[in-house]
Amino acid sequence: MIAVVSALGLTGVLGGCGFGGSSDVTLKLVAADYGDSAANSSKKYWADLVERYEADHPDVKIDVSVYSWNDVDREVKEMVDAGDPPDMAQIGAYADYAAEGKLYKAGDLLSIPVQADFLAQLSTAGEVNSVQYGLPFASSTRVLFYNKKLLAEAGVTPPQTWDELAAAAEALKAEGVKYPYALPLGPEEAQAETMQWLLSGDGGYTDLTGTYSIDSAQNVETFAWLKDELVGKGLTGPVAPGKLDRADAFAAFAAGDVGMLNGHPSLMETAKAKGVEFGMVPTPGIDGESQVTLGVADWMMAFKENGHRDQVGEFLDFVYSEENVLDFSREYNLLPVTTSASRAMASSDQDKDLKPFLDQLATSELYPVGNTSWATVNAAIKKQIGKAVGPGGSPAGVLGGLQATATRAETAE
C-alpha cells in the first residue's frame, strides 16, 4: 500500500537522506519522517540513536534513509520489486510483504523481554495468520476535541452521547459557528473518521471473527444517523463531508472555526500554536461515552533477503528500549507501543497532555491491517464513504458496495 500520509495522519516534508558508513556489517533502514520541517525531522532522531548504538557496536553500521510519508512506502516497494529490499523498513503497512514470505517473524528477531513488552493489542494487530511480523513503532488514539470559547458562548457542555452532540451542534450553528461539527470524510483519511463513528455505534469494519462486516445493521444505522441528524441539518459546515479532508478540518479548528471534531495528539500543538483554547473528552456514543476508540499504528519490519537476522535483532532490541521509545513518542506527540514506556509516560507530569489518549490505548481497536485485503478496502472507503451522507446518498447502498469490495478482495487473496 502506497500511503500519502501515515496511519497516524501525520505528514512529512523531507526527501530521502542517508547517514552511515562501512563496517563488517552495514544494515540499511528506511524510515518515515514524522516531522513537518527540517528542524524536527526524524533524521535527527535516528542520527542520535544510531550514533549511540554504533558506539557500543563497532562492527555494525546502520545506514538510515528518511523519506516523507508521500514517498516512503513507494521507495520501499521499488526496492523490494528490484530485489534489493532494505534490512528494515519503518512504514505504514506490512501485511503484503509478510504474506509474500519476505519478512522475519518477530520471534526470530527480538529478545523475549522486548517482544513481550509490546502492548497486547498492537502485537495482535501485527499478526498475519496468527504470527507476528509487524512490529508496532508508533501509535495514537482519537478523542473529541472542542473549542471551549465556542461551546461556552453557545451555552453547551461537551457531549457524551450522539444526541448531546447533535444538540450542541445545533446551538453552535445558531451562534454562527462555521463548522459546528467537522466531519472529514474526504479521501485523505476518511477511513479514520468512519471507523471512529462505527465503533461509537457498536459496530466496526470487522466482526468478532475478523470477517468484514461493513454493511452490518449497526453500521448502516450509524451512517443513517449521521446523514439525517448532522449532515442533513446543516451541522457539519459549508464543505460537504465527502470533500473535507482531515488536514483542512484540523486547520479550521486551529483557526477557531470548528466547534467539535475527532482528533489525534498532533492537533494539540497545532491548536496551541494558534491560541485556541480547547478541551478533550472521550468520543460520544449512542447512550454514553464510546466504550471503544480508534487506535492506529505505524510499523517496523525486517526483510529476510540480506540474511542479517542476528544484527537486525540486536539493533531492534535497542530501538525498542524504554528510553528510545519514550524519546520518540515525546518528540512527536505520539503514544508508546510498549508497556514499559507507557507506564513511564502515564506517571510523568511532562506527558500529562497525552494522558487522555494514553488512557484509551488499551481499549482501542485498530484497522484490520493484518489482512492483505485492507489496502484495497481502505482505498475504497476513502473514495466512496462520503457519498453515504451526501444528497441522495444511501448509507445502506454505499456500505453494501464497500462490503462487496471487501468480499472480492478477500476472495482474491
Coordinates of C-alpha atoms in Angstrom, one line a residue:
M1 CA 0.0 0.0 0.0
I2 CA 1.4 3.3 -1.0
A3 CA 0.5 5.8 1.7
V4 CA 0.1 9.5 1.2
V5 CA 0.1 10.1 4.9
S6 CA 0.9 7.7 7.7
A7 CA -1.7 5.7 9.5
L8 CA -1.4 8.3 12.3
G9 CA -2.4 11.1 9.9
L10 CA 1.0 12.8 10.2
T11 CA 2.8 14.3 7.2
G12 CA 6.5 14.7 6.4
V13 CA 8.1 17.1 4.0
L14 CA 11.7 15.9 3.6
G15 CA 13.1 13.8 0.8
G16 CA 15.5 10.9 1.3
C17 CA 18.6 11.4 3.4
G18 CA 21.1 8.9 4.4
F19 CA 23.9 8.5 7.0
G20 CA 26.1 5.6 7.8
G21 CA 29.4 4.1 6.7
S22 CA 31.3 1.0 6.0
S23 CA 31.9 -1.8 8.5
D24 CA 31.8 -5.6 8.9
V25 CA 28.0 -5.4 8.6
T26 CA 26.0 -2.5 7.3
L27 CA 22.3 -2.6 8.0
K28 CA 20.0 -0.5 5.8
L29 CA 17.0 1.1 7.4
V30 CA 14.4 3.1 5.5
A31 CA 12.2 5.2 7.8
A32 CA 9.4 7.6 7.6
D33 CA 9.6 11.3 8.6
Y34 CA 7.3 12.3 11.4
G35 CA 8.5 15.9 11.4
D36 CA 6.9 18.8 9.5
S37 CA 10.2 20.8 8.9
A38 CA 13.9 20.3 8.8
A39 CA 14.0 21.4 12.5
N40 CA 12.2 18.3 13.8
S41 CA 12.8 15.8 11.0
S42 CA 13.0 12.2 12.1
K43 CA 16.5 12.2 10.6
K44 CA 17.7 13.8 13.8
Y45 CA 16.1 11.2 16.0
W46 CA 17.7 8.3 14.0
A47 CA 21.1 10.1 13.8
D48 CA 21.3 10.3 17.6
L49 CA 20.0 6.8 18.1
V50 CA 22.5 5.3 15.5
E51 CA 25.4 7.2 17.0
R52 CA 24.8 5.8 20.4
Y53 CA 24.3 2.3 19.0
E54 CA 27.4 2.2 16.9
A55 CA 29.5 3.4 19.8
D56 CA 28.8 0.1 21.5
H57 CA 28.7 -2.0 18.4
P58 CA 31.8 -1.0 16.3
D59 CA 31.4 -3.9 13.9
V60 CA 27.9 -2.8 12.8
K61 CA 26.9 0.3 10.9
I62 CA 23.3 1.5 10.4
D63 CA 22.6 3.3 7.2
V64 CA 19.3 5.2 7.6
S65 CA 17.4 6.9 4.8
V66 CA 14.5 9.1 5.9
Y67 CA 11.7 9.9 3.5
S68 CA 8.5 11.8 3.7
W69 CA 5.2 9.9 4.1
N70 CA 4.5 10.9 0.5
D71 CA 7.4 8.8 -0.7
V72 CA 8.5 6.2 1.9
D73 CA 6.1 3.4 1.1
R74 CA 6.8 3.7 -2.6
E75 CA 10.5 3.8 -2.1
V76 CA 10.4 0.6 -0.1
K77 CA 8.2 -1.1 -2.7
E78 CA 10.5 -0.1 -5.5
M79 CA 13.5 -1.6 -3.6
V80 CA 11.6 -4.8 -2.9
D81 CA 10.4 -5.1 -6.6
A82 CA 14.1 -4.5 -7.7
G83 CA 15.2 -7.4 -5.5
D84 CA 17.1 -5.1 -3.2
P85 CA 15.0 -4.6 -0.1
P86 CA 16.4 -2.8 3.0
D87 CA 17.2 -4.8 6.1
M88 CA 14.5 -2.8 7.9
A89 CA 11.6 -0.6 6.9
Q90 CA 9.6 1.7 9.2
I91 CA 6.5 2.4 7.1
G92 CA 2.7 2.2 7.1
A93 CA 1.8 -1.4 6.2
Y94 CA 3.5 -4.8 6.5
A95 CA 0.9 -7.4 5.6
D96 CA 1.6 -7.7 1.9
Y97 CA 5.3 -8.3 2.5
A98 CA 4.5 -10.8 5.2
A99 CA 2.1 -12.7 3.0
E100 CA 4.8 -13.0 0.3
G101 CA 7.2 -14.6 2.8
K102 CA 9.6 -11.7 2.7
L103 CA 9.7 -10.8 6.4
Y104 CA 11.3 -12.2 9.5
K105 CA 8.9 -13.3 12.3
A106 CA 9.1 -11.1 15.4
G107 CA 10.1 -14.1 17.4
D108 CA 13.1 -14.7 15.2
L109 CA 14.4 -11.2 15.7
L110 CA 13.7 -9.9 19.2
S111 CA 14.7 -11.0 22.6
I112 CA 11.8 -12.4 24.6
P113 CA 11.6 -9.4 27.0
V114 CA 11.4 -6.9 24.2
Q115 CA 8.8 -8.9 22.2
A116 CA 6.7 -9.4 25.4
D117 CA 6.9 -5.6 26.1
F118 CA 4.7 -4.7 23.1
L119 CA 1.2 -3.7 24.1
A120 CA -1.0 -6.7 23.5
Q121 CA -3.5 -5.3 21.0
L122 CA -0.6 -3.8 19.0
S123 CA 1.2 -7.2 18.9
T124 CA -2.0 -8.8 17.7
A125 CA -2.5 -6.2 15.0
G126 CA 1.0 -7.1 13.8
E127 CA 0.0 -10.7 13.0
V128 CA -0.7 -12.4 9.8
N129 CA -2.3 -15.9 10.2
S130 CA -1.6 -15.6 14.0
V131 CA 2.2 -15.0 13.5
Q132 CA 3.6 -11.5 14.3
Y133 CA 5.6 -9.9 11.5
G134 CA 4.7 -6.3 12.0
L135 CA 6.5 -4.5 14.9
P136 CA 4.4 -1.5 16.1
F137 CA 6.6 1.6 16.0
A138 CA 4.2 4.5 16.8
S139 CA 0.6 4.6 17.9
S140 CA -2.2 7.0 18.6
T141 CA -5.8 7.2 19.6
R142 CA -8.7 9.6 18.9
V143 CA -10.7 11.8 21.3
L144 CA -13.3 14.5 20.7
F145 CA -11.7 18.0 20.7
Y146 CA -13.9 21.0 21.4
N147 CA -13.4 24.8 21.3
K148 CA -14.0 25.9 24.9
K149 CA -14.9 29.5 23.9
L150 CA -17.4 28.5 21.2
L151 CA -19.2 26.0 23.4
A152 CA -19.4 28.4 26.3
E153 CA -20.9 31.1 24.0
A154 CA -23.4 28.6 22.8
G155 CA -24.3 27.6 26.4
V156 CA -23.5 23.9 25.9
T157 CA -21.2 21.4 27.6
P158 CA -19.0 18.8 26.0
P159 CA -21.3 15.9 24.8
Q160 CA -21.2 12.3 26.0
T161 CA -23.9 10.9 23.6
W162 CA -24.8 11.3 20.0
D163 CA -28.0 13.2 20.9
E164 CA -26.0 15.6 23.1
L165 CA -23.5 16.1 20.2
A166 CA -26.3 16.9 17.8
A167 CA -27.9 19.3 20.3
A168 CA -24.6 21.0 20.9
A169 CA -24.0 21.3 17.1
E170 CA -27.5 22.9 16.8
A171 CA -26.6 25.5 19.4
L172 CA -23.2 26.2 17.8
K173 CA -24.9 26.7 14.4
A174 CA -27.3 29.2 16.0
E175 CA -24.3 31.1 17.2
G176 CA -22.9 31.3 13.6
V177 CA -20.1 28.8 14.1
K178 CA -18.8 27.8 10.6
Y179 CA -18.3 24.1 11.4
P180 CA -20.5 23.1 14.4
Y181 CA -19.1 19.5 14.0
A182 CA -16.4 19.0 11.4
L183 CA -16.9 15.6 9.6
P184 CA -13.9 14.9 7.4
L185 CA -14.9 12.1 5.1
G186 CA -12.7 13.3 2.3
P187 CA -10.2 11.0 0.6
E188 CA -7.2 12.0 2.8
E189 CA -8.2 10.0 5.9
A190 CA -11.9 9.1 5.6
Q191 CA -11.2 5.6 7.0
A192 CA -10.3 7.0 10.4
E193 CA -13.4 9.2 10.9
T194 CA -15.5 6.4 9.5
M195 CA -14.2 3.8 11.9
Q196 CA -14.4 6.2 14.9
W197 CA -18.1 6.6 14.2
L198 CA -18.7 2.9 13.5
L199 CA -17.1 2.0 16.8
S200 CA -19.2 4.5 18.7
G201 CA -22.2 2.9 17.2
D202 CA -21.2 -0.6 18.5
G203 CA -20.0 -1.6 15.0
G204 CA -16.8 -1.6 13.1
Y205 CA -15.1 -2.8 9.9
T206 CA -15.0 -6.4 11.1
D207 CA -16.9 -8.7 13.4
L208 CA -15.5 -10.7 16.3
T209 CA -14.1 -13.3 13.9
G210 CA -12.2 -10.8 11.9
T211 CA -14.6 -11.1 8.9
Y212 CA -15.5 -7.8 7.2
S213 CA -19.0 -6.6 8.3
I214 CA -19.0 -3.1 6.8
D215 CA -22.7 -3.2 5.9
S216 CA -23.9 -4.6 9.3
A217 CA -27.1 -3.3 10.7
Q218 CA -25.2 -1.2 13.4
N219 CA -23.0 0.4 10.8
V220 CA -26.0 1.3 8.5
E221 CA -27.8 2.8 11.4
T222 CA -24.7 4.9 12.4
F223 CA -24.4 6.4 8.9
A224 CA -28.2 6.9 8.6
W225 CA -28.0 8.9 11.9
L226 CA -25.0 11.0 10.6
K227 CA -26.9 11.7 7.4
D228 CA -30.2 12.6 9.0
E229 CA -29.1 14.3 12.2
L230 CA -25.9 16.1 11.4
V231 CA -25.3 16.4 7.7
G232 CA -28.9 16.8 6.7
K233 CA -29.5 19.5 9.3
G234 CA -26.5 21.6 8.1
L235 CA -24.5 20.9 11.2
T236 CA -21.2 19.9 9.5
G237 CA -20.2 23.1 7.9
P238 CA -20.1 24.6 4.3
V239 CA -17.9 21.9 2.8
A240 CA -19.5 18.6 2.0
P241 CA -18.1 15.8 4.3
G242 CA -17.0 13.8 1.3
K243 CA -14.9 16.8 0.2
L244 CA -13.5 17.7 3.6
D245 CA -10.0 16.3 4.3
R246 CA -8.7 15.8 7.8
A247 CA -5.9 18.3 7.4
D248 CA -8.4 21.0 6.3
A249 CA -10.6 20.2 9.3
F250 CA -7.7 20.5 11.7
A251 CA -6.7 23.8 10.1
A252 CA -10.2 25.1 10.5
F253 CA -10.2 24.0 14.2
A254 CA -6.9 25.9 14.7
A255 CA -8.4 28.9 13.1
G256 CA -11.3 28.9 15.6
D257 CA -14.0 27.9 13.0
V258 CA -14.8 24.4 14.4
G259 CA -16.9 23.7 17.5
M260 CA -16.1 19.9 17.7
L261 CA -14.2 17.3 15.8
N262 CA -12.4 14.0 16.4
G263 CA -8.6 14.5 16.6
H264 CA -5.3 12.9 17.5
P265 CA -2.5 14.3 19.6
S266 CA -0.8 16.4 16.9
L267 CA -3.9 18.6 16.9
M268 CA -3.0 19.8 20.4
E269 CA 0.2 21.5 19.2
T270 CA -1.5 23.0 16.1
A271 CA -4.3 24.5 18.2
K272 CA -2.0 25.8 20.9
A273 CA 0.2 27.5 18.3
K274 CA -2.9 29.4 17.1
G275 CA -4.1 30.3 20.6
V276 CA -7.2 28.1 20.6
E277 CA -8.4 27.1 24.0
F278 CA -9.6 23.5 23.6
G279 CA -10.8 20.6 25.7
M280 CA -10.8 16.9 25.0
V281 CA -13.4 14.2 26.0
P282 CA -13.9 10.6 25.0
T283 CA -15.8 10.0 21.8
P284 CA -19.6 10.2 22.4
G285 CA -21.5 7.0 21.8
I286 CA -25.2 6.2 21.3
D287 CA -26.0 6.0 25.0
G288 CA -22.9 7.4 26.6
E289 CA -19.1 7.6 26.1
S290 CA -18.0 5.1 23.4
Q291 CA -16.5 2.1 25.0
V292 CA -14.0 1.6 22.2
T293 CA -12.0 4.1 20.3
L294 CA -9.9 4.1 17.2
G295 CA -6.3 3.1 17.6
V296 CA -3.8 3.5 14.8
A297 CA -0.2 2.3 14.4
D298 CA 2.7 2.5 12.0
W299 CA 5.1 -0.4 11.6
M300 CA 8.6 -1.6 11.6
M301 CA 9.5 -4.8 9.7
A302 CA 12.7 -6.7 8.8
F303 CA 13.3 -8.3 5.4
K304 CA 15.0 -11.7 5.1
E305 CA 16.7 -11.0 1.8
N306 CA 20.1 -9.9 3.2
G307 CA 20.2 -12.5 6.0
H308 CA 21.3 -10.2 8.8
R309 CA 18.9 -11.6 11.3
D310 CA 21.1 -11.5 14.4
Q311 CA 22.4 -8.0 13.8
V312 CA 18.9 -6.7 12.9
G313 CA 17.5 -8.3 16.1
E314 CA 20.1 -6.7 18.3
F315 CA 19.6 -3.3 16.8
L316 CA 15.8 -3.5 17.1
D317 CA 16.2 -4.6 20.8
F318 CA 18.0 -1.3 21.2
V319 CA 15.4 0.7 19.2
Y320 CA 12.6 -0.6 21.5
S321 CA 14.3 0.2 24.8
E322 CA 12.2 2.2 27.1
E323 CA 14.4 5.3 26.8
N324 CA 14.3 5.3 23.0
V325 CA 10.6 4.6 22.7
L326 CA 9.9 7.4 25.1
D327 CA 12.2 9.8 23.3
F328 CA 10.4 9.2 20.0
S329 CA 6.9 9.4 21.5
R330 CA 7.6 12.7 23.2
E331 CA 9.3 14.3 20.2
Y332 CA 6.3 13.7 18.0
N333 CA 3.4 13.7 20.5
L334 CA 2.6 10.0 19.9
L335 CA 1.9 7.1 22.2
P336 CA 4.4 4.5 23.2
V337 CA 4.0 1.0 21.7
T338 CA 5.5 -0.8 24.7
T339 CA 4.1 -1.4 28.2
S340 CA 7.3 -0.1 30.0
A341 CA 7.3 3.2 28.1
S342 CA 3.5 3.6 28.5
R343 CA 3.8 3.1 32.3
A344 CA 6.6 5.7 32.4
M345 CA 4.6 8.2 30.4
A346 CA 1.4 7.6 32.5
S347 CA 3.3 8.5 35.7
S348 CA 5.2 11.5 34.3
D349 CA 3.9 15.1 34.7
Q350 CA 5.7 16.1 31.5
D351 CA 3.4 13.8 29.5
K352 CA 0.1 14.9 31.1
D353 CA -1.3 16.3 27.8
L354 CA -1.1 12.9 26.2
K355 CA -2.9 11.2 29.1
P356 CA -6.4 11.3 27.6
F357 CA -5.0 9.4 24.5
L358 CA -2.9 7.1 26.6
D359 CA -5.9 6.1 28.8
Q360 CA -7.8 4.9 25.7
L361 CA -5.0 2.9 24.0
A362 CA -5.5 -0.3 26.0
T363 CA -9.2 -0.5 24.8
S364 CA -8.6 0.8 21.3
E365 CA -9.4 -1.1 18.2
L366 CA -7.1 -0.9 15.1
Y367 CA -7.7 -1.2 11.4
P368 CA -7.6 -4.8 10.2
V369 CA -4.0 -4.2 9.0
G370 CA -3.2 -7.9 9.2
N371 CA -5.5 -8.6 6.2
T372 CA -3.6 -8.2 3.0
S373 CA -7.0 -7.1 1.5
W374 CA -7.0 -4.0 3.8
A375 CA -5.1 -1.8 1.3
T376 CA -7.9 -2.3 -1.3
V377 CA -10.7 -1.9 1.2
N378 CA -9.0 1.2 2.7
A379 CA -8.7 2.8 -0.7
A380 CA -12.4 2.1 -1.5
I381 CA -13.6 3.6 1.8
K382 CA -11.6 6.8 1.2
K383 CA -13.2 7.1 -2.3
Q384 CA -16.8 6.1 -1.5
I385 CA -17.8 6.7 2.1
G386 CA -18.6 10.4 1.7
K387 CA -21.4 9.5 -0.7
A388 CA -23.2 7.8 2.1
V389 CA -24.1 11.1 3.8
G390 CA -24.4 13.2 0.7
P391 CA -27.5 14.5 -1.1
G392 CA -29.5 11.5 -2.3
G393 CA -26.9 9.2 -0.8
S394 CA -27.9 5.8 0.6
P395 CA -26.0 4.6 3.7
A396 CA -27.1 1.0 3.1
G397 CA -26.2 1.2 -0.6
V398 CA -22.7 2.7 -0.1
L399 CA -21.9 0.4 2.8
G400 CA -23.2 -2.6 0.9
G401 CA -20.9 -1.6 -2.1
L402 CA -17.9 -1.4 0.3
Q403 CA -18.8 -4.8 1.7
A404 CA -18.9 -6.3 -1.8
T405 CA -15.4 -4.7 -2.5
A406 CA -14.1 -6.2 0.8
T407 CA -15.5 -9.7 0.0
R408 CA -13.9 -9.6 -3.5
A409 CA -10.6 -8.5 -2.1
E410 CA -10.7 -11.3 0.5
T411 CA -11.5 -13.9 -2.2
A412 CA -8.7 -12.7 -4.4
E413 CA -6.0 -13.3 -1.7

